[in-house]
PDB file of C-alpha atoms in Angstrom:
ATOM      1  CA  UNK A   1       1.382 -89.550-183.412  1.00  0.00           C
ATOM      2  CA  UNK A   2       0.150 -86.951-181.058  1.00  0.00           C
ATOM      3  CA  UNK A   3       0.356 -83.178-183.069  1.00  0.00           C
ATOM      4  CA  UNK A   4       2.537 -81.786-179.645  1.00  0.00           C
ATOM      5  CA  UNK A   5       0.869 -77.979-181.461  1.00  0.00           C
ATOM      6  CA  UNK A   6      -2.498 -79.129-181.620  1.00  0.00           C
ATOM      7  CA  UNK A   7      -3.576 -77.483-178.340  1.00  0.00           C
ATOM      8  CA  UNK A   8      -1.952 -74.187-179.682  1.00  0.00           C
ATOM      9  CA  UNK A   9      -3.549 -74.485-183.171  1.00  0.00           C
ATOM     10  CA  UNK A  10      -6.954 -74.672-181.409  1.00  0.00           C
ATOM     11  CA  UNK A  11      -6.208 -71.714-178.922  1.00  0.00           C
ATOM     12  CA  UNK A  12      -5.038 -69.593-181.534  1.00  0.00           C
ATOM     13  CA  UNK A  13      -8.308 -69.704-184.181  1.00  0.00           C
ATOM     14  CA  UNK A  14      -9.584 -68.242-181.816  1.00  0.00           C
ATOM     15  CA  UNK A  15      -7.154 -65.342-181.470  1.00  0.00           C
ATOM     16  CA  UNK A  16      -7.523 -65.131-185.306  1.00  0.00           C
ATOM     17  CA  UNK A  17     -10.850 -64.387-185.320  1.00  0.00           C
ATOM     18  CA  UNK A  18     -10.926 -61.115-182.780  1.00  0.00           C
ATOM     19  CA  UNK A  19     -10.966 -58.282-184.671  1.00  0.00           C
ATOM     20  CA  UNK A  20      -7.451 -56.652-184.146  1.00  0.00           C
ATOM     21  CA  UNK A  21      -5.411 -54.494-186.084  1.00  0.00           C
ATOM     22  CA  UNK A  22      -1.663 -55.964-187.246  1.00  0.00           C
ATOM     23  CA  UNK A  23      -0.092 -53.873-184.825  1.00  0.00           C
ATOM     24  CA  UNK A  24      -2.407 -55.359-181.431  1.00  0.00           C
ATOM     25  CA  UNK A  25      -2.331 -58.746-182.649  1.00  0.00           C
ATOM     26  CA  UNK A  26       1.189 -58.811-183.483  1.00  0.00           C
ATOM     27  CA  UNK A  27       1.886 -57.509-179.703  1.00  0.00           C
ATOM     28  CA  UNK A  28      -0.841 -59.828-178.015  1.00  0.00           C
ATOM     29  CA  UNK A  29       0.721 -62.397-179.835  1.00  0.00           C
ATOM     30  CA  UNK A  30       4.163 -62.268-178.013  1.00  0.00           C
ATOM     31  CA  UNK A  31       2.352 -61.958-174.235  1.00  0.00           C
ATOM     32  CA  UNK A  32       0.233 -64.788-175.153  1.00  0.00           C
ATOM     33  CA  UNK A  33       2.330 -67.281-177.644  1.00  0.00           C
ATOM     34  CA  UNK A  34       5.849 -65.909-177.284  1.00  0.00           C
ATOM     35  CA  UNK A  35       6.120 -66.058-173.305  1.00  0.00           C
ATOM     36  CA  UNK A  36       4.750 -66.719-170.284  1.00  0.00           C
ATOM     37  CA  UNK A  37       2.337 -70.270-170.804  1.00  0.00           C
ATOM     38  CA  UNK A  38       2.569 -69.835-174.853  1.00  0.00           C
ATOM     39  CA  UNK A  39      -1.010 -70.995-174.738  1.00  0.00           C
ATOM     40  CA  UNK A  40      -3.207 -68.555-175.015  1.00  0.00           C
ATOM     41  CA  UNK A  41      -3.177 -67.660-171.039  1.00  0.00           C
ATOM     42  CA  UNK A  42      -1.855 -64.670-169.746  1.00  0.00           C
ATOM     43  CA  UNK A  43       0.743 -64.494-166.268  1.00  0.00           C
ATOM     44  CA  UNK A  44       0.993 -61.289-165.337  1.00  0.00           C
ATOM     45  CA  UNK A  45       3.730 -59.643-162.533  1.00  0.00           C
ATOM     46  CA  UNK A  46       2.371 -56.200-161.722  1.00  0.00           C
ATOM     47  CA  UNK A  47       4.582 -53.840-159.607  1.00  0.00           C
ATOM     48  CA  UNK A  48       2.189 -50.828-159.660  1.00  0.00           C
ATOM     49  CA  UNK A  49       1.708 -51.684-155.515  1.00  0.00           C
ATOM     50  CA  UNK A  50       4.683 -49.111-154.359  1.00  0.00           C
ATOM     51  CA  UNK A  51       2.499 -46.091-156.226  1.00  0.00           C
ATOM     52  CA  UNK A  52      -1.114 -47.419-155.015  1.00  0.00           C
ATOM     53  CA  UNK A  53      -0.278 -48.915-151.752  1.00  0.00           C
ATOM     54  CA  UNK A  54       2.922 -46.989-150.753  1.00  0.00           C
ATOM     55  CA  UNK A  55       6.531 -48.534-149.713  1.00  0.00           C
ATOM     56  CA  UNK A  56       4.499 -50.469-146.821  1.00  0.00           C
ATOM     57  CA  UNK A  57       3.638 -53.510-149.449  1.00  0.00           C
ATOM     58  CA  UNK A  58       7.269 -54.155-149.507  1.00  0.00           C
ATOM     59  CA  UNK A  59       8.162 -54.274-145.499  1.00  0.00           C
ATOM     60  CA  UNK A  60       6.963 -57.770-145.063  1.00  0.00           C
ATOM     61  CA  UNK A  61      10.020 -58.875-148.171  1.00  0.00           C
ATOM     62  CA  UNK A  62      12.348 -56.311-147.948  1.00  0.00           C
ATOM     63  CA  UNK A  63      14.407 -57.454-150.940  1.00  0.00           C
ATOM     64  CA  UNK A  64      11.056 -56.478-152.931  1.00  0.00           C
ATOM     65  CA  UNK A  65      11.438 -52.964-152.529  1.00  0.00           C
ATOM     66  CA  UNK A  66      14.481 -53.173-155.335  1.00  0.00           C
ATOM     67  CA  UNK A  67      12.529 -53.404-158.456  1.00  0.00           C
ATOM     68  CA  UNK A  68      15.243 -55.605-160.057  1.00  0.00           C
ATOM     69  CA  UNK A  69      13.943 -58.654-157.857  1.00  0.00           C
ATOM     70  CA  UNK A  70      10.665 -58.386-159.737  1.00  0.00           C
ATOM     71  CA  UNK A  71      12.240 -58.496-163.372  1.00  0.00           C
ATOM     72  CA  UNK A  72      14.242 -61.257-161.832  1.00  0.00           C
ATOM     73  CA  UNK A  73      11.600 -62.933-160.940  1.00  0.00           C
ATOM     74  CA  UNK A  74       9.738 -62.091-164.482  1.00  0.00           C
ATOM     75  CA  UNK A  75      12.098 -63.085-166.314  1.00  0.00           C
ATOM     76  CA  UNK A  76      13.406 -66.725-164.261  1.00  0.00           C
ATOM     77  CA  UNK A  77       9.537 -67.269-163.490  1.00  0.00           C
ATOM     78  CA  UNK A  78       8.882 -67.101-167.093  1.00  0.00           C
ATOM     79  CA  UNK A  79       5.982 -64.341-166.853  1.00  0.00           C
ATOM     80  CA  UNK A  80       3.776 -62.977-169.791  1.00  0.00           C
ATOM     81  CA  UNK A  81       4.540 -59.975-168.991  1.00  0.00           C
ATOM     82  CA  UNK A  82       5.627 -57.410-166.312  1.00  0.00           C
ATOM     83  CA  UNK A  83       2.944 -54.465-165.680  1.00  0.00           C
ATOM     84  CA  UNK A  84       4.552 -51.113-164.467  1.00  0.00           C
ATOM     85  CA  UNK A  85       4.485 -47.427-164.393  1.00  0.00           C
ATOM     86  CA  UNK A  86       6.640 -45.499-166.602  1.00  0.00           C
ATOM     87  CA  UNK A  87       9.543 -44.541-163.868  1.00  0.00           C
ATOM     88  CA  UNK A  88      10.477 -48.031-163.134  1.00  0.00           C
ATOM     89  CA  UNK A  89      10.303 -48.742-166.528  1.00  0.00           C
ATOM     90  CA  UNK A  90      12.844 -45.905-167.726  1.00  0.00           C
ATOM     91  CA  UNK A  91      15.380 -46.702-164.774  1.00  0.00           C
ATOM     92  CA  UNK A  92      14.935 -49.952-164.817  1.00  0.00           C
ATOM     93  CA  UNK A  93      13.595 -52.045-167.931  1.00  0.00           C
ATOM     94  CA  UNK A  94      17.101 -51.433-169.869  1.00  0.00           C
ATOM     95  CA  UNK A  95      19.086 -54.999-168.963  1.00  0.00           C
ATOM     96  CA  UNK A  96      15.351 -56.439-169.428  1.00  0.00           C
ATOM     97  CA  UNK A  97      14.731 -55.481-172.975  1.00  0.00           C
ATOM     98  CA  UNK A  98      13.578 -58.016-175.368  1.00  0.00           C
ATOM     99  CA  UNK A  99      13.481 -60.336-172.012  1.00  0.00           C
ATOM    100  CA  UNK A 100      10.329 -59.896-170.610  1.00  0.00           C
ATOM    101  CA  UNK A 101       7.076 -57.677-172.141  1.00  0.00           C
ATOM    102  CA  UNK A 102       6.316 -54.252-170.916  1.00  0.00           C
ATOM    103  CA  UNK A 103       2.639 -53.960-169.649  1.00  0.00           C
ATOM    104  CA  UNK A 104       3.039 -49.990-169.218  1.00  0.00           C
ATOM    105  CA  UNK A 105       0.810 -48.648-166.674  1.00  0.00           C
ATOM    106  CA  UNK A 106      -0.267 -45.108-167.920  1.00  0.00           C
ATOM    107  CA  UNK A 107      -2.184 -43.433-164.554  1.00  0.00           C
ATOM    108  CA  UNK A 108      -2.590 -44.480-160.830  1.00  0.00           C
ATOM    109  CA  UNK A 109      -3.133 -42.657-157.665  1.00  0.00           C
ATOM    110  CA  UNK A 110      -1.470 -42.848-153.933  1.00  0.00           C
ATOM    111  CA  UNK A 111      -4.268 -44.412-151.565  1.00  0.00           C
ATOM    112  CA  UNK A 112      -3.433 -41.500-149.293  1.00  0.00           C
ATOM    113  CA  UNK A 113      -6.860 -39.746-150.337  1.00  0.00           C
ATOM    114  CA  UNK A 114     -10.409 -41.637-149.412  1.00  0.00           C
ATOM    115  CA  UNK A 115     -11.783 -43.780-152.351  1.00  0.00           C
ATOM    116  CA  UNK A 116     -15.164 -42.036-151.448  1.00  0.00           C
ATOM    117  CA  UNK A 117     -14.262 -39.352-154.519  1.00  0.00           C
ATOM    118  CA  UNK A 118     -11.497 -42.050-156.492  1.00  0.00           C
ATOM    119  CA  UNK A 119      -9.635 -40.800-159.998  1.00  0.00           C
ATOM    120  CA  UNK A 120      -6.602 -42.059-161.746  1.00  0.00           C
ATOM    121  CA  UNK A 121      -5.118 -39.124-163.505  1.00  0.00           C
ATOM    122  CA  UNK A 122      -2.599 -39.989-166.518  1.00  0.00           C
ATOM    123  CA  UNK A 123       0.893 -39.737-165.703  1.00  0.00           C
ATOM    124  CA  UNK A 124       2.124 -41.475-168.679  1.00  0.00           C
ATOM    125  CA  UNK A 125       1.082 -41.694-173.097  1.00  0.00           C
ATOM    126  CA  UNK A 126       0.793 -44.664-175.416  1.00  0.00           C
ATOM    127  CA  UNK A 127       3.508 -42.805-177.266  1.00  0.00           C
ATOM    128  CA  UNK A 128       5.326 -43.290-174.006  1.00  0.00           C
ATOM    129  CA  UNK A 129       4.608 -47.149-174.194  1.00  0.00           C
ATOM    130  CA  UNK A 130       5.730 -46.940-178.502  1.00  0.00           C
ATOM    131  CA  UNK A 131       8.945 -45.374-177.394  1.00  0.00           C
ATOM    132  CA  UNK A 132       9.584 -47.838-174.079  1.00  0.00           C
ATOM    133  CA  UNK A 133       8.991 -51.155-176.387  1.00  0.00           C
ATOM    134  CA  UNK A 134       5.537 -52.026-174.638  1.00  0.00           C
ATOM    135  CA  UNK A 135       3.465 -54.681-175.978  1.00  0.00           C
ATOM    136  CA  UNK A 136       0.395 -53.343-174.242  1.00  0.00           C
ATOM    137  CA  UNK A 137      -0.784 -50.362-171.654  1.00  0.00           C
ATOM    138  CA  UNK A 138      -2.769 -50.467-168.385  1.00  0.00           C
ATOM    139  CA  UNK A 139      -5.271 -48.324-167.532  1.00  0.00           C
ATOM    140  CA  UNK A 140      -7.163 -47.975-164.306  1.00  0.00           C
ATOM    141  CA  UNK A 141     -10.611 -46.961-164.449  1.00  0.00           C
ATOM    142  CA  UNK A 142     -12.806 -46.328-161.108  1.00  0.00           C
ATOM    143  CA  UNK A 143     -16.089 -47.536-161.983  1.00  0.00           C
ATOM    144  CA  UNK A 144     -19.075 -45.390-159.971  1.00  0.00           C
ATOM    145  CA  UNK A 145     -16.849 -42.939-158.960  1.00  0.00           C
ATOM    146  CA  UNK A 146     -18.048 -39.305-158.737  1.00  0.00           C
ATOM    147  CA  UNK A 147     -15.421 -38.732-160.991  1.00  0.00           C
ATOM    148  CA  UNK A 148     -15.981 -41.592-164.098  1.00  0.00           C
ATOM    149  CA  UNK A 149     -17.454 -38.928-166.173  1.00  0.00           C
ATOM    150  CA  UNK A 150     -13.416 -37.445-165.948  1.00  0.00           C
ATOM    151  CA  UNK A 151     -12.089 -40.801-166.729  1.00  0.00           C
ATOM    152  CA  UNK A 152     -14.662 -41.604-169.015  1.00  0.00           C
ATOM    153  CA  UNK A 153     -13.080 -38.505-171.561  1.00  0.00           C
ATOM    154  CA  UNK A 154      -9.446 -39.495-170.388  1.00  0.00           C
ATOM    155  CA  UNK A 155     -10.071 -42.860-171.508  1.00  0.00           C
ATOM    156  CA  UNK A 156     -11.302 -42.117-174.615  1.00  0.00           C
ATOM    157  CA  UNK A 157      -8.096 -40.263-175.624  1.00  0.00           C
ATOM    158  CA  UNK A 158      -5.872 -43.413-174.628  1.00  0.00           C
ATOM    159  CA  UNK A 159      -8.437 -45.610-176.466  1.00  0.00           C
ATOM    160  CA  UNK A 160      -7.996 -43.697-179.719  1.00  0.00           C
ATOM    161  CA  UNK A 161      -4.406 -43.553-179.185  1.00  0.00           C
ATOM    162  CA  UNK A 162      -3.672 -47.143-178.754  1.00  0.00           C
ATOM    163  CA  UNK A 163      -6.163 -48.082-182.136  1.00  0.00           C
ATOM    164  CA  UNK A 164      -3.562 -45.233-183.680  1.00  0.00           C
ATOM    165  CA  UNK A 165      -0.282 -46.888-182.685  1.00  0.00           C
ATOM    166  CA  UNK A 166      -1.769 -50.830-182.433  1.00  0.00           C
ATOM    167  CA  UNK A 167      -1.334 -51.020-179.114  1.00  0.00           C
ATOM    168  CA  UNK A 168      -3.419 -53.605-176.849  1.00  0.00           C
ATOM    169  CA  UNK A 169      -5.642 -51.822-174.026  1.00  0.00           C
ATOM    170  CA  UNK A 170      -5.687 -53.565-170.794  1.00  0.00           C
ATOM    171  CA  UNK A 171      -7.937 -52.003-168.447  1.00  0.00           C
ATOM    172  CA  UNK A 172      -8.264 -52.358-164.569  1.00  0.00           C
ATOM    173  CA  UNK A 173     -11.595 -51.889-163.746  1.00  0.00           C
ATOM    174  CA  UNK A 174     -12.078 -50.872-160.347  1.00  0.00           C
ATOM    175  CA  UNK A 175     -15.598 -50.675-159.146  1.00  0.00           C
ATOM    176  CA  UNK A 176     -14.978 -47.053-156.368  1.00  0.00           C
ATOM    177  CA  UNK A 177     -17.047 -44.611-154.689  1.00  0.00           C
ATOM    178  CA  UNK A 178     -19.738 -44.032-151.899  1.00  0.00           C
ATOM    179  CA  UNK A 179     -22.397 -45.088-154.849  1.00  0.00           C
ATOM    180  CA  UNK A 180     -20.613 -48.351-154.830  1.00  0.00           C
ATOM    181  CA  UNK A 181     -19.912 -48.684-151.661  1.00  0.00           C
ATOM    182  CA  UNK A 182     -24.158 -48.092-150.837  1.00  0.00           C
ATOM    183  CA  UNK A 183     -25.183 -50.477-153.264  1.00  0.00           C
ATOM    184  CA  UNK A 184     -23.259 -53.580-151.298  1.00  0.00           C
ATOM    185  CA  UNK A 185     -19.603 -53.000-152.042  1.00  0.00           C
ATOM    186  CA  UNK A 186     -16.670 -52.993-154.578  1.00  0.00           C
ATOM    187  CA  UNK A 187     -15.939 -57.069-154.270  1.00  0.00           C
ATOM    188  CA  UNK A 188     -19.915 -57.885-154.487  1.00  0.00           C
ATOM    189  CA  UNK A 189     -21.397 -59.562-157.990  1.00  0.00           C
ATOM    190  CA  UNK A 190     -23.079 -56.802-158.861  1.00  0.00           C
ATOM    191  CA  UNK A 191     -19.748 -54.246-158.767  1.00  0.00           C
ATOM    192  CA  UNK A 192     -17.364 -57.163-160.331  1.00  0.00           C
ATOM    193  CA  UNK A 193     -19.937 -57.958-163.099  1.00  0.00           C
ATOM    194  CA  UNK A 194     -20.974 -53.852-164.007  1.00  0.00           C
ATOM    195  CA  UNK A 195     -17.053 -53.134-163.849  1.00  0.00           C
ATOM    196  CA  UNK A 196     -16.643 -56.595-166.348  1.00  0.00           C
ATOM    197  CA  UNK A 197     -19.110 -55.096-168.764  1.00  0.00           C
ATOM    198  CA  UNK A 198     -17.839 -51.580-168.846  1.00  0.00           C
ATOM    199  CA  UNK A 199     -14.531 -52.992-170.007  1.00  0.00           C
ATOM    200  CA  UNK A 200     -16.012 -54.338-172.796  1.00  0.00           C
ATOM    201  CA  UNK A 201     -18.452 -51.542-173.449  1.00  0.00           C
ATOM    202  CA  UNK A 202     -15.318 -49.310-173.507  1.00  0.00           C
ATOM    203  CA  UNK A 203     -13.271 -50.842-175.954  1.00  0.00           C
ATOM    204  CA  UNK A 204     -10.565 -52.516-173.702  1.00  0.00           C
ATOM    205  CA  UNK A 205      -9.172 -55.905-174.649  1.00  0.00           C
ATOM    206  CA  UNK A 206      -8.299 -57.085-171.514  1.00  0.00           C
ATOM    207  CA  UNK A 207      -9.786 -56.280-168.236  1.00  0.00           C
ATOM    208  CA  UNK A 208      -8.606 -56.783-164.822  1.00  0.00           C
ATOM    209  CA  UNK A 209     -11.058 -57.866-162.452  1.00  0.00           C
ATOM    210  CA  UNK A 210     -11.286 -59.527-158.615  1.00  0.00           C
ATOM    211  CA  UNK A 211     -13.293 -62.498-158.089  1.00  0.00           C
ATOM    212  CA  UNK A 212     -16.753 -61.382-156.689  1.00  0.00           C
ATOM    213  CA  UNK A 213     -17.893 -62.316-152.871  1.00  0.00           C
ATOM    214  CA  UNK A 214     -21.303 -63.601-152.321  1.00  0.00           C
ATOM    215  CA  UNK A 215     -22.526 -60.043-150.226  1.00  0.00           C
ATOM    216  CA  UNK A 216     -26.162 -59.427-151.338  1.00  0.00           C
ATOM    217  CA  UNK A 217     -27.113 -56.836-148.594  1.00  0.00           C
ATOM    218  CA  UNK A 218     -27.763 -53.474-150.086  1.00  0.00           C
ATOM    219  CA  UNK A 219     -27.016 -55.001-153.587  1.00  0.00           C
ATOM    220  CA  UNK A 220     -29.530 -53.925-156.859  1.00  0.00           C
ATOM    221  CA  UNK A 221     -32.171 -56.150-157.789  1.00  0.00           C
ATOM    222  CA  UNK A 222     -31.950 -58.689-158.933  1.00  0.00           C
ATOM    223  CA  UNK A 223     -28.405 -59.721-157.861  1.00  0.00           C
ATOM    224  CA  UNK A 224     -29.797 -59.114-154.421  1.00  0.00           C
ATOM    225  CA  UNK A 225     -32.287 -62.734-154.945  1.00  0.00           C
ATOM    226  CA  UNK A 226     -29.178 -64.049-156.454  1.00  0.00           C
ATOM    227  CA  UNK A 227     -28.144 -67.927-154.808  1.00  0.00           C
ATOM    228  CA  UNK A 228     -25.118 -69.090-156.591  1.00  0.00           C
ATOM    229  CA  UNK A 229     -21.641 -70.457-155.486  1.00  0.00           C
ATOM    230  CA  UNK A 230     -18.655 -68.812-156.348  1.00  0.00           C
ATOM    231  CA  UNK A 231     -17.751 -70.360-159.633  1.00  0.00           C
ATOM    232  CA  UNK A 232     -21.092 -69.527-160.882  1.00  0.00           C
ATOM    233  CA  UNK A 233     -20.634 -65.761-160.102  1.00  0.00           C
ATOM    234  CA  UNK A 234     -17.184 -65.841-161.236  1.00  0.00           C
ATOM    235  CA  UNK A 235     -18.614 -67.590-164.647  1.00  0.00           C
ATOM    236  CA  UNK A 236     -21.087 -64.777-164.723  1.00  0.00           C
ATOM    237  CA  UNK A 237     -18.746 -62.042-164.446  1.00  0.00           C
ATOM    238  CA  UNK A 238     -16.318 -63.493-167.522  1.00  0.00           C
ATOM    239  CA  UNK A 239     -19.492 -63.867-169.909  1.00  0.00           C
ATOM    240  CA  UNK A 240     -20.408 -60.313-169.160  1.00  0.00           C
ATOM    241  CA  UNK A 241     -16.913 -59.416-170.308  1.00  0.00           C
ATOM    242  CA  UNK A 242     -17.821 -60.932-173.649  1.00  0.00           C
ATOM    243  CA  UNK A 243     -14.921 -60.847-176.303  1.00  0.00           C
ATOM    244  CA  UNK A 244     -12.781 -58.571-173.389  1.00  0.00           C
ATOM    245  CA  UNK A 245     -10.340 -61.275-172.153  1.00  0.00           C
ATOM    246  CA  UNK A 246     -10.356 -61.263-168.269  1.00  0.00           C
ATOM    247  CA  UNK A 247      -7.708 -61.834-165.941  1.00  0.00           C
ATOM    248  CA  UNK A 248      -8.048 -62.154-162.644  1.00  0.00           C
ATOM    249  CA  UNK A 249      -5.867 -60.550-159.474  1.00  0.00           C
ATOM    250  CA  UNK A 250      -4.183 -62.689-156.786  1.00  0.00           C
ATOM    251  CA  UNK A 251      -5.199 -60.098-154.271  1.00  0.00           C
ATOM    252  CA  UNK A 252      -3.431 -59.988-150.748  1.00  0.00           C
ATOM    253  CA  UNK A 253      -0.422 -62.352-150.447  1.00  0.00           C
ATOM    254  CA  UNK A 254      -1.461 -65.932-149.210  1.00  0.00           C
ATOM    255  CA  UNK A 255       1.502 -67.712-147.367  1.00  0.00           C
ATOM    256  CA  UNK A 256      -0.297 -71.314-148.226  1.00  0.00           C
ATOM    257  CA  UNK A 257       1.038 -72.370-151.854  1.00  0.00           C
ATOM    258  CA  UNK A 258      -1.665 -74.679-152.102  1.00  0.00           C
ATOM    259  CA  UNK A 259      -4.188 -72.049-151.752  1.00  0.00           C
ATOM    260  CA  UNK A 260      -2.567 -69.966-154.041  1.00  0.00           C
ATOM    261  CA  UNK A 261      -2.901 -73.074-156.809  1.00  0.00           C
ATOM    262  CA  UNK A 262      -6.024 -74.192-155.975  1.00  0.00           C
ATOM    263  CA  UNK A 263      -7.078 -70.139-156.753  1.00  0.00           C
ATOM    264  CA  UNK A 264      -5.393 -70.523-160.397  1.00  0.00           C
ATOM    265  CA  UNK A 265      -7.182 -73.786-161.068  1.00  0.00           C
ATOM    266  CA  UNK A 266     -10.565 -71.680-160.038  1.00  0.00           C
ATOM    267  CA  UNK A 267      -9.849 -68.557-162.364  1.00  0.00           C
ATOM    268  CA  UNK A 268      -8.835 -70.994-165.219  1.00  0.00           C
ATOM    269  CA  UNK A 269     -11.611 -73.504-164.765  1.00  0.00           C
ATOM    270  CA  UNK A 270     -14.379 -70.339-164.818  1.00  0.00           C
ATOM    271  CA  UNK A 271     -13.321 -69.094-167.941  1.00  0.00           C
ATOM    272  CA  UNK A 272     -10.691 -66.137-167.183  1.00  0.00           C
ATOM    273  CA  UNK A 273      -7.605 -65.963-169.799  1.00  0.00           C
ATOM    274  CA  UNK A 274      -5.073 -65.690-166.921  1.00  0.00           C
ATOM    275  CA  UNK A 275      -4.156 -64.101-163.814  1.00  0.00           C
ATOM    276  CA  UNK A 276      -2.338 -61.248-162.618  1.00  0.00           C
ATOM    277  CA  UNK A 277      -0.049 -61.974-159.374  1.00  0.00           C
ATOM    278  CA  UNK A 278       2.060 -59.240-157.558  1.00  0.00           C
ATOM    279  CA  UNK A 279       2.326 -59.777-153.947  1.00  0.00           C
ATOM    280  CA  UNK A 280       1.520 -63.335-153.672  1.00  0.00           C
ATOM    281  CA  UNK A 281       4.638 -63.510-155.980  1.00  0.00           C
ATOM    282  CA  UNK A 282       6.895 -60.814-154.970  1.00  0.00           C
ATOM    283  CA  UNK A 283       7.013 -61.052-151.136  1.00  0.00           C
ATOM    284  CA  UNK A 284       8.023 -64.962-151.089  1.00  0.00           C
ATOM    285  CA  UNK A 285      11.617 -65.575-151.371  1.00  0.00           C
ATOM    286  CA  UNK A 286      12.943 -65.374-155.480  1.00  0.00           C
ATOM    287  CA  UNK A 287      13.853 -69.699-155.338  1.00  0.00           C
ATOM    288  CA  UNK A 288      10.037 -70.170-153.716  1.00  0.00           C
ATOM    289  CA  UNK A 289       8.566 -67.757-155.661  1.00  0.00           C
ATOM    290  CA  UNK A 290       9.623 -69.248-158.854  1.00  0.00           C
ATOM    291  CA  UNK A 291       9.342 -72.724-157.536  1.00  0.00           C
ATOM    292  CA  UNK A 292       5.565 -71.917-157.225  1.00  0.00           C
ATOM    293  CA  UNK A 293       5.103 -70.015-160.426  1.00  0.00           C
ATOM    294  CA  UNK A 294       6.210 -73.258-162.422  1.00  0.00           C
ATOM    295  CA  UNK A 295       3.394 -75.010-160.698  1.00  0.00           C
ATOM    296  CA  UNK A 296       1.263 -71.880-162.130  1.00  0.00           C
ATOM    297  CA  UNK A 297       2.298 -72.702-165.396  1.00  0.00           C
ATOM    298  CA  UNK A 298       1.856 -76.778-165.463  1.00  0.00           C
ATOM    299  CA  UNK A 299      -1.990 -75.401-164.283  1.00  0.00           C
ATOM    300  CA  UNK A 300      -2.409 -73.345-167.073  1.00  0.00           C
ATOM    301  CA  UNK A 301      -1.094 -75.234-169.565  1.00  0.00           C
ATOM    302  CA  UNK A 302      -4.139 -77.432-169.115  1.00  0.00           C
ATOM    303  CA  UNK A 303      -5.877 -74.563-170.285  1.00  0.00           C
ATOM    304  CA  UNK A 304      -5.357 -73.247-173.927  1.00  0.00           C
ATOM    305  CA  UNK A 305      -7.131 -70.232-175.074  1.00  0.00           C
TER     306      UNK A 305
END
């Protein structure tokens, strides 16, 4: 007979061996075994868009603008976690407790300022997170922004912080910046795969990444000579990531399910641990929504980590 744990057993040596204190692995543990796929894979619902983006992201689904659809949602949809910033999560995460984990977001910015100069100040602590019943915190980092050497130091304070209370890191890394934008763009290889490898550089055990285009104009040699499809530069950018899991972001909503699946069956199938899906979530009605994140999860569960 069939072990029906088998595919969990396997997943999880490999958990055991990353090198985690009791406190991180007991909290990656829950988003990764105790919810969401229970496999290994991560489903992340972020809700960080009404800070970054503004109340415009929620015009097209007006019911989204109440952040109660979203922990709906979480919690029916049967997420790994929800990823917010520390007001929603203090006026809102109180009926949710225990139902859903808290991914809490610790800085951010409006988009009301050009990216051309990008920073994400802190607006939040990882004692914040202890105190809120987080299982992990995000962090956004601009990578080749004038102002990384700032969020370079910043970081380094959360970093220490989270080793201090055992709390998993989960970074977004952002490629930003005229630099960046000069040297081919913040969705070409070469700014997906340096922001991949800073994550890991910097000590973050998850990193949030976008799936790279295939621009090579104005692109550093050699990714400028580069000629591969775009599950070999999506492959690249996970093994640059190294032992920093990777999930990858649904982007701008897509009204076609099937796209939306056949995108989850790409980030699985190149390697990435899970993905992180907002607005192609959020701003579908809550019965679709959830009708199309159980198809998520029969997609993932053919892929234990």
């Amino acid at each position: 007979m069939k072990d029906p744990l088998q595919h969990l057993s396997k997943s999880s040596e490999k958990f055991s061996n990353l090198s985690l204190s009791h406190g991180k692995r007991t909290r990656l543990w829950r988003l990764m075994y105790g919810h969401g796929p229970r496999n290994g894979s991560l489903l992340v619902l972020p809700l960080d868009q009404g800070l970054e983006h503004g109340p415009t992201d929620f015009f097209p689904h007006p019911p989204a603008v109440d952040p109660e659809y979203q922990f709906r949602l979480a919690v029916e949809g049967n997420f790994s976690a929800i990823a917010l910033g520390v007001g929603l999560a203090e006026k809102y995460m109180g009926e949710w407790c225990g139902q859903i984990p808290l991914i809490l977001k610790l800085n951010g910015k409006t988009n009301i300022p050009s990216d051309a100069d990008a920073t994400s100040p802190l607006f939040a602590s990882v004692e914040d997170a202890v105190r809120l019943g987080a299982d992990a915190v995000g962090y956004t980092m601009y990578v080749g922004s004038p102002r990384q050497h700032d969020e370079f130091r910043q970081f380094e304070k959360v970093r220490q912080d989270c080793e201090r209370f055992g709390m998993p890191l989960v970074l977004w890394s952002y490629p930003r910046g005229a630099a960046i934008d000069a040297k081919g763009g913040k969705g070409s290889l070469y700014a997906q795969d340096y922001a991949a490898r800073v994550a890991l550089e910097l000590g973050a055990d998850i990193v949030k990444l976008h799936e790279p285009d295939d621009n090579t104009a104005n692109v550093p040699a050699p990714y400028n000579t580069l000629q591969e499809d775009a599950s070999a530069r999506t492959q690249r950018v996970v093994r640059s990531a190294g032992r920093t899991m990777v999930l990858f972001s649904g982007g701008e909503k897509n009204d076609d399910d099937a796209a939306v699946l056949r995108k989850v069956e790409f980030y699985m199938a190149s390697g990435a641990n899970g993905v992180m899906f907002g607005r192609n979530m959020w701003l579908r009605p809550l019965e679709q929504a959830i009708g199309l994140v159980r198809q998520v999860h029969q997609i993932m569960a053919k892929y234990p980590r």
